[in-house]
mmCIF file of C-alpha atoms and ligand atoms in Angstrom:
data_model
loop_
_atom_site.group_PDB
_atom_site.id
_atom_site.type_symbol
_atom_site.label_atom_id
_atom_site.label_comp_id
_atom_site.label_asym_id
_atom_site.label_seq_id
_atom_site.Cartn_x
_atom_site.Cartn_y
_atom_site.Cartn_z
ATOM 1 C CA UNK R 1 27.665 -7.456 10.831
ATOM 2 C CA UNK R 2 26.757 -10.482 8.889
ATOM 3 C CA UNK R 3 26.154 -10.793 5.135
ATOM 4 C CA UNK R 4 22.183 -11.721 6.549
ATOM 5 C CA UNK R 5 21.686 -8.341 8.678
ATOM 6 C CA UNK R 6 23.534 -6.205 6.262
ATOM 7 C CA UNK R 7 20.811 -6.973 3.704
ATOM 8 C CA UNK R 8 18.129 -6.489 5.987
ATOM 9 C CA UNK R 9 19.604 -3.596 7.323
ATOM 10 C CA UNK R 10 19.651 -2.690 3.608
ATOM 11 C CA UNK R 11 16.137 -3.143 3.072
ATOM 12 C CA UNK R 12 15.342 -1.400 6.477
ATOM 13 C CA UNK R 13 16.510 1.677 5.245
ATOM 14 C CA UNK R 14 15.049 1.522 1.349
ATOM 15 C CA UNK R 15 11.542 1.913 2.794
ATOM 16 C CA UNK R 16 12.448 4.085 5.406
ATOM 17 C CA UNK R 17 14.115 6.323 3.063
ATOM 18 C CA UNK R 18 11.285 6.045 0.857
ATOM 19 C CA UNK R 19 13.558 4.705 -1.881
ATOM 20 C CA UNK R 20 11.190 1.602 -1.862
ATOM 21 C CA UNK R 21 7.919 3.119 -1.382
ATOM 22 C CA UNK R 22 3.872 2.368 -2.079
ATOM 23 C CA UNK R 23 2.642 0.130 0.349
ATOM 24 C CA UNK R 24 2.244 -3.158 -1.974
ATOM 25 C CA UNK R 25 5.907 -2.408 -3.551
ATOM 26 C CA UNK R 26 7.129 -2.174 0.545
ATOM 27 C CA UNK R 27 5.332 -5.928 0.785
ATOM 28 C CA UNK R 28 6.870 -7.330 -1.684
ATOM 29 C CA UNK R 29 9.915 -5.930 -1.124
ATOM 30 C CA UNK R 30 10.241 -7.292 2.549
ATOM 31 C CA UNK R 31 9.057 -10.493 1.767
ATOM 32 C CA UNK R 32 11.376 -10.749 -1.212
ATOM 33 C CA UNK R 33 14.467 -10.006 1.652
ATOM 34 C CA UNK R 34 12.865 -12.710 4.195
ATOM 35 C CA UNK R 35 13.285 -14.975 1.625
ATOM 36 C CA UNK R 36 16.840 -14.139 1.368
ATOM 37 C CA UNK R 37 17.666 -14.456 4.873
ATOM 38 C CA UNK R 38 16.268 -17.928 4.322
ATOM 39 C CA UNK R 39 18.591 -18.497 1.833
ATOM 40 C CA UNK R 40 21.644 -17.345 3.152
ATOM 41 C CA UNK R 41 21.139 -18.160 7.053
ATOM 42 C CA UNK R 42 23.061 -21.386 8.363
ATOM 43 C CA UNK R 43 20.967 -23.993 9.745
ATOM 44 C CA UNK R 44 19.393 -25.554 11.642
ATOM 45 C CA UNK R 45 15.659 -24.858 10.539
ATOM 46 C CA UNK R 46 15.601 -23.159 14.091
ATOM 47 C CA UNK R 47 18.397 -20.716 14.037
ATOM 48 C CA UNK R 48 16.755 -19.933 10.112
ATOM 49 C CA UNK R 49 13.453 -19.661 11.831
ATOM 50 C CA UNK R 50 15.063 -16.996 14.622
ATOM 51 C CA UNK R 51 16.890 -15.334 12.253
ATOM 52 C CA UNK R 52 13.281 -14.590 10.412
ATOM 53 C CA UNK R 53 12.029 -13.473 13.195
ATOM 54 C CA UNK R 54 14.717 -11.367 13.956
ATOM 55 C CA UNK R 55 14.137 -9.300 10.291
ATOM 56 C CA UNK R 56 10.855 -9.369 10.303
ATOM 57 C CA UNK R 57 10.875 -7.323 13.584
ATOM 58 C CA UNK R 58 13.609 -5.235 12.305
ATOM 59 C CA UNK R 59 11.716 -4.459 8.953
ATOM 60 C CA UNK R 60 8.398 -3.764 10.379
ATOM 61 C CA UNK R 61 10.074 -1.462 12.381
ATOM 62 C CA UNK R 62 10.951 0.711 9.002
ATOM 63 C CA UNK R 63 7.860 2.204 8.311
ATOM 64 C CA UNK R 64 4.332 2.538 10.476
ATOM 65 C CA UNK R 65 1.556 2.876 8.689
ATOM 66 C CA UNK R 66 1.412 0.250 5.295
ATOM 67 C CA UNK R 67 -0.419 -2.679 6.768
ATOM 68 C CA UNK R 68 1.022 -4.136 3.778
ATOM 69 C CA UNK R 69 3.897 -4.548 5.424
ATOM 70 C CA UNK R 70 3.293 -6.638 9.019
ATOM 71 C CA UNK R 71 1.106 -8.447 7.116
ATOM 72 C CA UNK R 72 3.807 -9.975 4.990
ATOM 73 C CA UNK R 73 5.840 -9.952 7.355
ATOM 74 C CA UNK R 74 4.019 -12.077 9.501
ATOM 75 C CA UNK R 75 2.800 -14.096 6.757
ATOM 76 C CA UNK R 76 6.357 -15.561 5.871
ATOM 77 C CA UNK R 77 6.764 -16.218 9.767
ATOM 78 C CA UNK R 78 3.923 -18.350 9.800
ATOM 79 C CA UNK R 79 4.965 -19.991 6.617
ATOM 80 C CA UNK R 80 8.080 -20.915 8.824
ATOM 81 C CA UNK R 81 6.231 -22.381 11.985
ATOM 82 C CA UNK R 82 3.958 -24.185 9.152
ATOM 83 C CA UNK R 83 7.334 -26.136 7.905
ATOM 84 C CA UNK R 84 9.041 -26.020 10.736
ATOM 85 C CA UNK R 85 9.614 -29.739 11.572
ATOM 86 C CA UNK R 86 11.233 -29.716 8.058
ATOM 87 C CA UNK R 87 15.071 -30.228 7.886
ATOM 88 C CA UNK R 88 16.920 -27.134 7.223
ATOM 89 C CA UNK R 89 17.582 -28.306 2.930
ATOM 90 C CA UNK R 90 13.589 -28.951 3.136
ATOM 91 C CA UNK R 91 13.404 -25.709 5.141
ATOM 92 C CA UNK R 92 14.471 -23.581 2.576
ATOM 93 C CA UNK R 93 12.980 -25.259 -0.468
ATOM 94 C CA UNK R 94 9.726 -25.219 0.917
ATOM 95 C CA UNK R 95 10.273 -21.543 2.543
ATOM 96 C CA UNK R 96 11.411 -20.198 -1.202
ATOM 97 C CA UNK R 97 8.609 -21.855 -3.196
ATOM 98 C CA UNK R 98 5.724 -20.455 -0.613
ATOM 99 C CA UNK R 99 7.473 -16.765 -0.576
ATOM 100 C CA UNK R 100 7.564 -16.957 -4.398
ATOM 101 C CA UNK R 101 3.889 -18.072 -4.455
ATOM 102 C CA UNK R 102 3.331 -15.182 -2.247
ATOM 103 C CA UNK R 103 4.758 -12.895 -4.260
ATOM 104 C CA UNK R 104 2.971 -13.764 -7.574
ATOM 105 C CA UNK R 105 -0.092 -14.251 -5.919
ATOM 106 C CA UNK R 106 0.382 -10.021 -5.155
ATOM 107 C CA UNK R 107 1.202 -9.255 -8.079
ATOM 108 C CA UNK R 108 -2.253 -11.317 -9.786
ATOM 109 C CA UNK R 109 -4.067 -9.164 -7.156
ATOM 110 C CA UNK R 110 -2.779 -6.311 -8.902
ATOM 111 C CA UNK R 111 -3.954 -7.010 -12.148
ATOM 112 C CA UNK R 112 -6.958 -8.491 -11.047
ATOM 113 C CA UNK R 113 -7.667 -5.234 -9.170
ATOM 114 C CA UNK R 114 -7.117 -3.394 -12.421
ATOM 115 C CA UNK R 115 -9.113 -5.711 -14.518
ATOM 116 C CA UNK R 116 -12.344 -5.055 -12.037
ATOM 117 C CA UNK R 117 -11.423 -1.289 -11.280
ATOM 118 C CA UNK R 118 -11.025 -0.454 -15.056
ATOM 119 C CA UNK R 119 -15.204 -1.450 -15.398
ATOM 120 C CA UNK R 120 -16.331 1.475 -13.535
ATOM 121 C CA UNK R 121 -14.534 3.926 -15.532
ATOM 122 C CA UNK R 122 -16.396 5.176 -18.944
ATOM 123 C CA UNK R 123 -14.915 6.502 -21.905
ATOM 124 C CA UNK R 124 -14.941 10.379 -21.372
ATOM 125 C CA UNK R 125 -14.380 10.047 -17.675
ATOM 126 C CA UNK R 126 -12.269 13.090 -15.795
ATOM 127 C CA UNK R 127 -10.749 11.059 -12.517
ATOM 128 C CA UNK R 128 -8.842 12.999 -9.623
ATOM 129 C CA UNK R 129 -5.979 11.146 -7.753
ATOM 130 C CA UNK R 130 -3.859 11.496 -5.205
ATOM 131 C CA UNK R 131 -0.267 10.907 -4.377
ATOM 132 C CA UNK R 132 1.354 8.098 -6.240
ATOM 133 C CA UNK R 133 -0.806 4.170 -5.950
ATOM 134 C CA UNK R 134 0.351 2.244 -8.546
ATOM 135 C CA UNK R 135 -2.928 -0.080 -7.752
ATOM 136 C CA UNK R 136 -4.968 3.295 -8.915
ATOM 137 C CA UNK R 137 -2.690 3.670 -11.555
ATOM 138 C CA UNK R 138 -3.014 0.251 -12.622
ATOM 139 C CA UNK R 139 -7.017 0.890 -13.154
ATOM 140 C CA UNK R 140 -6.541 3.814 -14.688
ATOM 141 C CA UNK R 141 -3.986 2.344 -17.216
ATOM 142 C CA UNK R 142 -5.958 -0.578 -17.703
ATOM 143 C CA UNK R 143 -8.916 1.176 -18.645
ATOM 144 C CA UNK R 144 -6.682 3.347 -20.941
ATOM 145 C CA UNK R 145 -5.627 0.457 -22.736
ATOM 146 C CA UNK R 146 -9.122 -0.692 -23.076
ATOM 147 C CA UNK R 147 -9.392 1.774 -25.809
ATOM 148 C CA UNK R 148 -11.268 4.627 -23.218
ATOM 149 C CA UNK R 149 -10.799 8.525 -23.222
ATOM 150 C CA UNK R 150 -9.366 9.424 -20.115
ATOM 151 C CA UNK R 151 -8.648 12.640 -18.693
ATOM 152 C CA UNK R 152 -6.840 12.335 -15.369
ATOM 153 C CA UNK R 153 -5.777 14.983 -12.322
ATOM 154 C CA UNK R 154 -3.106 14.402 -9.928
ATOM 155 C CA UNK R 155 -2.463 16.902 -7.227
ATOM 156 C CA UNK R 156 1.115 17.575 -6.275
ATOM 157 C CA UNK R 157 1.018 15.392 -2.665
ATOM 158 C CA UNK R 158 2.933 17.823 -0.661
ATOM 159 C CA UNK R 159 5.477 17.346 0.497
ATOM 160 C CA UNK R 160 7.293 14.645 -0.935
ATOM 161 C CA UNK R 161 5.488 15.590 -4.397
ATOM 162 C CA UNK R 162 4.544 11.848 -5.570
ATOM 163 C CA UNK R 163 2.143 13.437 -7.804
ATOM 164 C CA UNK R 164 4.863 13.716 -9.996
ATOM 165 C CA UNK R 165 5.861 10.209 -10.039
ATOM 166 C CA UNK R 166 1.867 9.602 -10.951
ATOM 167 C CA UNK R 167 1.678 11.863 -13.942
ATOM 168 C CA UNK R 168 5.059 10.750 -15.197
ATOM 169 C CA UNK R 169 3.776 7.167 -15.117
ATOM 170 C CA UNK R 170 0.555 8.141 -17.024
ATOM 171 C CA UNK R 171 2.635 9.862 -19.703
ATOM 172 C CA UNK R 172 4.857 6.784 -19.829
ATOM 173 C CA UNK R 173 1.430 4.490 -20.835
ATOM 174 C CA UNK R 174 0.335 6.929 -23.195
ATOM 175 C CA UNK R 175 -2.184 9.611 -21.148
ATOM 176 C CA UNK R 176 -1.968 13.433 -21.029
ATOM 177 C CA UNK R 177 -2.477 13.900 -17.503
ATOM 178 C CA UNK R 178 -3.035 17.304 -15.653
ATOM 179 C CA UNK R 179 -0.871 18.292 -12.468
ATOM 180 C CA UNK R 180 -2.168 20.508 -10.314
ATOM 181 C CA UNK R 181 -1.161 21.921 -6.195
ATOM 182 C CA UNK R 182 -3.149 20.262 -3.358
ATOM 183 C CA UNK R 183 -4.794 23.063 -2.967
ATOM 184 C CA UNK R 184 -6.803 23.626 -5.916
ATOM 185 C CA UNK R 185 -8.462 19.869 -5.693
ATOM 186 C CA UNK R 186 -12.084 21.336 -5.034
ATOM 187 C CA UNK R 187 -11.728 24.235 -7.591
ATOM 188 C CA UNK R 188 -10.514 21.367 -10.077
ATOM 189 C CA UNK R 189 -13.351 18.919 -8.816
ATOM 190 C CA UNK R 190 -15.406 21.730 -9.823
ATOM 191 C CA UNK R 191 -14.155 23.458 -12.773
ATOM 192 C CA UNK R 192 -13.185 20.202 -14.484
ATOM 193 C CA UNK R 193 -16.938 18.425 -13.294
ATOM 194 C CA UNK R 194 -14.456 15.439 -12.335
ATOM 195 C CA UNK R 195 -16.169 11.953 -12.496
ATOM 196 C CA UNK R 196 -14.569 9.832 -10.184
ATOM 197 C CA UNK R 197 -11.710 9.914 -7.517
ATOM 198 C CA UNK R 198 -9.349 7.066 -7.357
ATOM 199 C CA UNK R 199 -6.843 6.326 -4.459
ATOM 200 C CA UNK R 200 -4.987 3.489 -3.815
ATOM 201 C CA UNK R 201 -4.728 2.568 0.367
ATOM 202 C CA UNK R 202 -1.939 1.799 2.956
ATOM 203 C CA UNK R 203 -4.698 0.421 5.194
ATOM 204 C CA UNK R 204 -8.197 -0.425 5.633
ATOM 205 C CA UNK R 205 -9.440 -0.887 8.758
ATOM 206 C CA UNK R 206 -12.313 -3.108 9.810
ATOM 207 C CA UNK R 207 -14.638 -0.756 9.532
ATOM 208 C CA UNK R 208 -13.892 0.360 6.211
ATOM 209 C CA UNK R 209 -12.191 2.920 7.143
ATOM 210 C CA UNK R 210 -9.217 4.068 4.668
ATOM 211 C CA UNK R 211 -5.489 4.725 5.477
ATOM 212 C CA UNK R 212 -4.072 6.530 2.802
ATOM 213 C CA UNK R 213 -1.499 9.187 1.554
ATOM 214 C CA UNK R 214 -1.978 12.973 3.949
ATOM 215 C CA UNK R 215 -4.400 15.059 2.489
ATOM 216 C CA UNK R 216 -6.354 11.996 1.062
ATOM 217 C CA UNK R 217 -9.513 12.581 3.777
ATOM 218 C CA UNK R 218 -9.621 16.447 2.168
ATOM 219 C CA UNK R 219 -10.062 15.008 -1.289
ATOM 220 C CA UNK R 220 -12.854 12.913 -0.029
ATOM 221 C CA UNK R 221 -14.285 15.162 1.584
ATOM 222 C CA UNK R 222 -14.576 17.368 -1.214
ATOM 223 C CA UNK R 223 -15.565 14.650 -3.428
ATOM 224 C CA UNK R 224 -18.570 14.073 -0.990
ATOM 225 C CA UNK R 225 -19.395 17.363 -1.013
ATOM 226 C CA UNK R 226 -19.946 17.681 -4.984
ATOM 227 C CA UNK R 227 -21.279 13.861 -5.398
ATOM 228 C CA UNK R 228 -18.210 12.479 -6.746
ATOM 229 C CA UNK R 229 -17.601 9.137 -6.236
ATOM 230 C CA UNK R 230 -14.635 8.109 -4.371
ATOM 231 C CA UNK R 231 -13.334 4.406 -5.599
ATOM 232 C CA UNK R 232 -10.048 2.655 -2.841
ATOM 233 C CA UNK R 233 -8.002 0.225 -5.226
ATOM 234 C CA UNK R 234 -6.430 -2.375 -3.065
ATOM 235 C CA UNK R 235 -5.080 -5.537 -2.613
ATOM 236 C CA UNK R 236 -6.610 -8.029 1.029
ATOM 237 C CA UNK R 237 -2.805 -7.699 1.874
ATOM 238 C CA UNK R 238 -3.673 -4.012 2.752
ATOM 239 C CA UNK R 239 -6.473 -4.964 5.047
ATOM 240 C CA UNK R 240 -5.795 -4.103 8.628
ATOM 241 C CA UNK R 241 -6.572 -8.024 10.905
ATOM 242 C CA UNK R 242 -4.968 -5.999 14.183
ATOM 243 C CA UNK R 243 -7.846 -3.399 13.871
ATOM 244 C CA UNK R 244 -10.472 -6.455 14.233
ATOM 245 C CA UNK R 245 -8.898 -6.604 17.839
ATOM 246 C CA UNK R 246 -9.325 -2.712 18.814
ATOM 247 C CA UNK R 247 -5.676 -1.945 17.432
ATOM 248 C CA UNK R 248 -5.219 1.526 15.755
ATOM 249 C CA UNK R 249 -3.216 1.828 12.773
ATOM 250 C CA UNK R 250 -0.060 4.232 13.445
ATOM 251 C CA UNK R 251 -0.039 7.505 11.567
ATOM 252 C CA UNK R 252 3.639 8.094 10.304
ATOM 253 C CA UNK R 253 4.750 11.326 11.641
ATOM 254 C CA UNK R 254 7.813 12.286 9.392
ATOM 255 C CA UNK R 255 11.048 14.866 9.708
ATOM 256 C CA UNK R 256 9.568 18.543 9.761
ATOM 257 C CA UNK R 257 12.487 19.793 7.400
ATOM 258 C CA UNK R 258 10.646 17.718 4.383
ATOM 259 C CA UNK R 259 8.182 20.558 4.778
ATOM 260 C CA UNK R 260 9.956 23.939 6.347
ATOM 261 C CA UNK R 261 12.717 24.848 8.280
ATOM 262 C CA UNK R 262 12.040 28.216 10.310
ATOM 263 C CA UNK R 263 13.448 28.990 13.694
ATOM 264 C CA UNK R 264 10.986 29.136 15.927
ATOM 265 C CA UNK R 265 8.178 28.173 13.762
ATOM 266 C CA UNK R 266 6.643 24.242 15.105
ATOM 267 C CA UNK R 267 6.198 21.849 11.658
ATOM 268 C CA UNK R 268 4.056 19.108 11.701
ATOM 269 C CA UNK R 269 4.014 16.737 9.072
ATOM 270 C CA UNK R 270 1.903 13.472 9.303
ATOM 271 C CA UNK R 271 1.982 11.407 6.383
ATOM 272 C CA UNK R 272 -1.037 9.126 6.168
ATOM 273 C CA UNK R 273 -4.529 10.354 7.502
ATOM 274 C CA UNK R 274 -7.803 8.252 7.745
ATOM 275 C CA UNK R 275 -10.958 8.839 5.557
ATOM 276 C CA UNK R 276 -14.212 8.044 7.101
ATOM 277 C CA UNK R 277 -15.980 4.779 5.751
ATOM 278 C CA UNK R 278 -18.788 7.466 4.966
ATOM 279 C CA UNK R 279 -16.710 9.097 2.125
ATOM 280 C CA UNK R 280 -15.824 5.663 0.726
ATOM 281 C CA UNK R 281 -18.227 4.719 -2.410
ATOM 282 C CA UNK R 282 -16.706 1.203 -2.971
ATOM 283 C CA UNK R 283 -12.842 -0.346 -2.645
ATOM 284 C CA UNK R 284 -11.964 -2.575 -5.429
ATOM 285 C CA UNK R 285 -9.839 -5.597 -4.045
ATOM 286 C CA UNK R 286 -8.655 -8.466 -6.000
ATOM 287 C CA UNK R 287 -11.926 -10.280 -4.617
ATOM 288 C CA UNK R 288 -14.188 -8.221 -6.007
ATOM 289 C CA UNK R 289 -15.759 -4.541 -5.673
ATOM 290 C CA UNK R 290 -16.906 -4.455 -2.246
ATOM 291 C CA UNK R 291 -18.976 -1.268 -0.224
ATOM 292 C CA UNK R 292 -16.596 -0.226 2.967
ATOM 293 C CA UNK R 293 -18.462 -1.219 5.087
ATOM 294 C CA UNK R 294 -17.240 -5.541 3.862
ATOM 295 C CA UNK R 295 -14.044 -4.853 4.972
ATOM 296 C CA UNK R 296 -14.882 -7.274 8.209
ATOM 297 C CA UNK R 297 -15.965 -9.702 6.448
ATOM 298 C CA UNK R 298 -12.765 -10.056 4.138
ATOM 299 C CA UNK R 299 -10.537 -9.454 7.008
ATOM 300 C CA UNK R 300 -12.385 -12.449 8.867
ATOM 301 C CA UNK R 301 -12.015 -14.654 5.633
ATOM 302 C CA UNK R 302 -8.601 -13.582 4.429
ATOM 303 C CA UNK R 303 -6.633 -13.816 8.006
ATOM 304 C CA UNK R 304 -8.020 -16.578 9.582
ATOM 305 C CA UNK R 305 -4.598 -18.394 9.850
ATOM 306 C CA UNK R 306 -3.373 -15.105 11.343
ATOM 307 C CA UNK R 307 -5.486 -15.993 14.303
ATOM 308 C CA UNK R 308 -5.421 -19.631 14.090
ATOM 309 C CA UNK R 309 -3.503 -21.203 17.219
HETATM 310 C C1 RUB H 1 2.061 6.057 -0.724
HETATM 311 C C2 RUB H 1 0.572 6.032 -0.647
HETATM 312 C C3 RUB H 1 -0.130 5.156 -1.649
HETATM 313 C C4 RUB H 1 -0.378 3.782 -1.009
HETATM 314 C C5 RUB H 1 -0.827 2.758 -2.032
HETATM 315 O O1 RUB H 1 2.640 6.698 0.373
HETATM 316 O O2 RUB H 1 -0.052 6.596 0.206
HETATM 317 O O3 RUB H 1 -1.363 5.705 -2.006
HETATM 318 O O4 RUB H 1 0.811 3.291 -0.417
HETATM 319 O O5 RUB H 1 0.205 2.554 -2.965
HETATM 320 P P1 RUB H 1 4.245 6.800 0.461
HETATM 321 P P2 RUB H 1 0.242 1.279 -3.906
HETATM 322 O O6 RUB H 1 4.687 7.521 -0.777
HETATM 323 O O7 RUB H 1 4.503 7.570 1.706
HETATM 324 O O8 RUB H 1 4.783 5.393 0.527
HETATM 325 O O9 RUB H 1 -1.100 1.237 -4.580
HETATM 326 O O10 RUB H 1 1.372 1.547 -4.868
HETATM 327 O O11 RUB H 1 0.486 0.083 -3.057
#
């Protein structure tokens, strides 16, 4: 193995481990290695350019579901066909500055996202969330800051328990946040007249349909039920361009044992499931707040190069 595949081989199995994990942190993550292999691959510009293509394959292949992910992916190959008549010392300047770029330009979305989200919260508001988004997190935190009372409820996310990861990050900015089991989401919606829900997304399809964390359709659903408005936070690079064309996003179906072991018993254990535009109030992106139903309309601005020729 070469010094180039061993580090993508590295970052391969990061995300699929989950050691890397949230779909924006998975994006930047696998960008962050492409630009590596761009570093460290001999020339010319075309055995760097096949050696890209050759990770980016492999590291899609790490995870399903994230959109976050083949977008990126794909967005530092086309970066490479866009210099490609560059000589290899060009190459890689050119290659490094545009994958930096890339990478800031996520991490701005983030805090623009935050900036926008953290004006629909009030002082006094009880918010629900699921799993573990660091772009819902980043709202939350930002509204915290602002000086606003929040109360906030994060279920437990079965199995892999993120949940825990969210409350310890709200304790770390300075929140007192409530944990409570999946289960008990509607008696808490309830009981605790919750506000507002706020998820973060793996994908959005062009319909406005949301990809997010299992168990994240329930909690809409639920939230529908009572009134509650449910708010997506996240970034264009989590916007689906394949489902424009038909495509489907792939729902990750993960080992069994993370949920039971018992001979003779059959385990299922999807991790992502799809809530219904319908259930969506409004996804907060780093272009604005936008109904579900604009996701089209940002995928057609936002990945126009992806379908140029
Ligand atoms: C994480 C998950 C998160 C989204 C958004 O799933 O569903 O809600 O990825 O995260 P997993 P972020 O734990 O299986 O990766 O807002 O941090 O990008």
């Amino acid at each position: 193995m070469t010094m180039v595949s061993r580090a993508v081989d590295k970052a391969y199995r990061d995300i699929r481990s989950m050691r890397v994990r949230g779909a924006l942190d998975i994006a930047i993550y696998a960008a962050e290695t492409l630009a590596g292999v761009v570093k460290a691959t001999p020339g010319p510009t075309a055995n760097i350019r096949k050696e890209l293509a050759r990770a980016g394959a492999r590291l899609k292949e790490s995870r399903p579901t994230a959109v976050s992910l083949p977008n990126a992916v794909d967005y530092v190959l086309y970066l490479g066909k866009q210099h490609k008549k560059l000589a290899e010392k060009d190459f890689r300047a050119a290659m490094a500055a545009d994958i930096k770029a890339f990478v800031a330009e996520q991490k701005a979305a983030l805090s623009k996202i935050a900036e926008y989200g953290s004006r629909l919260i009030k002082s006094g508001d009880d918010i629900l969330t699921h799993c573990n988004s660091d772009t819902a997190l980043q709202v939350i935190i930002a509204a915290h800051k602002q000086g606003k009372t929040i109360n906030v409820v994060a279920d437990e996310t079965r199995p892999r328990n993120q949940g825990l990861l969210t409350v310890k990050a709200l304790k770390k900015a300075g929140l007192k946040p409530t944990l409570i089991i999946d289960s008990a989401c509607y008696y808490h919606m309830k009981a605790l007249e919750i506000d507002k829900v706020i998820v973060g997304a793996d994908a959005i399809c062009a319909n406005g349909d949301v990809v997010n964390k299992i168990g994240t359709a329930q909690v809409a659903l639920a939230a529908k039920s009572l009134g509650i408005p449910v708010i997506v936070a996240a970034e264009s690079i989590k916007f689906s361009p394949a489902t424009v064309m038909g495509g489907l996003v792939e729902i990750e179906e993960r080992d069994p044992k993370e949920v039971a072991s018992i001979r003779g018993v059959t385990v299922k254990n999807p991790a992502f499931d799809v809530t219904p535009n319908e259930y969506v109030s409004m996804i907060v992106t780093e272009h604005g707040v936008m109904p579900p139903q604009a996701a089209y309309q940002l995928l057609k601005e936002k990945y126009a190069w992806e379908w140029a020729p």
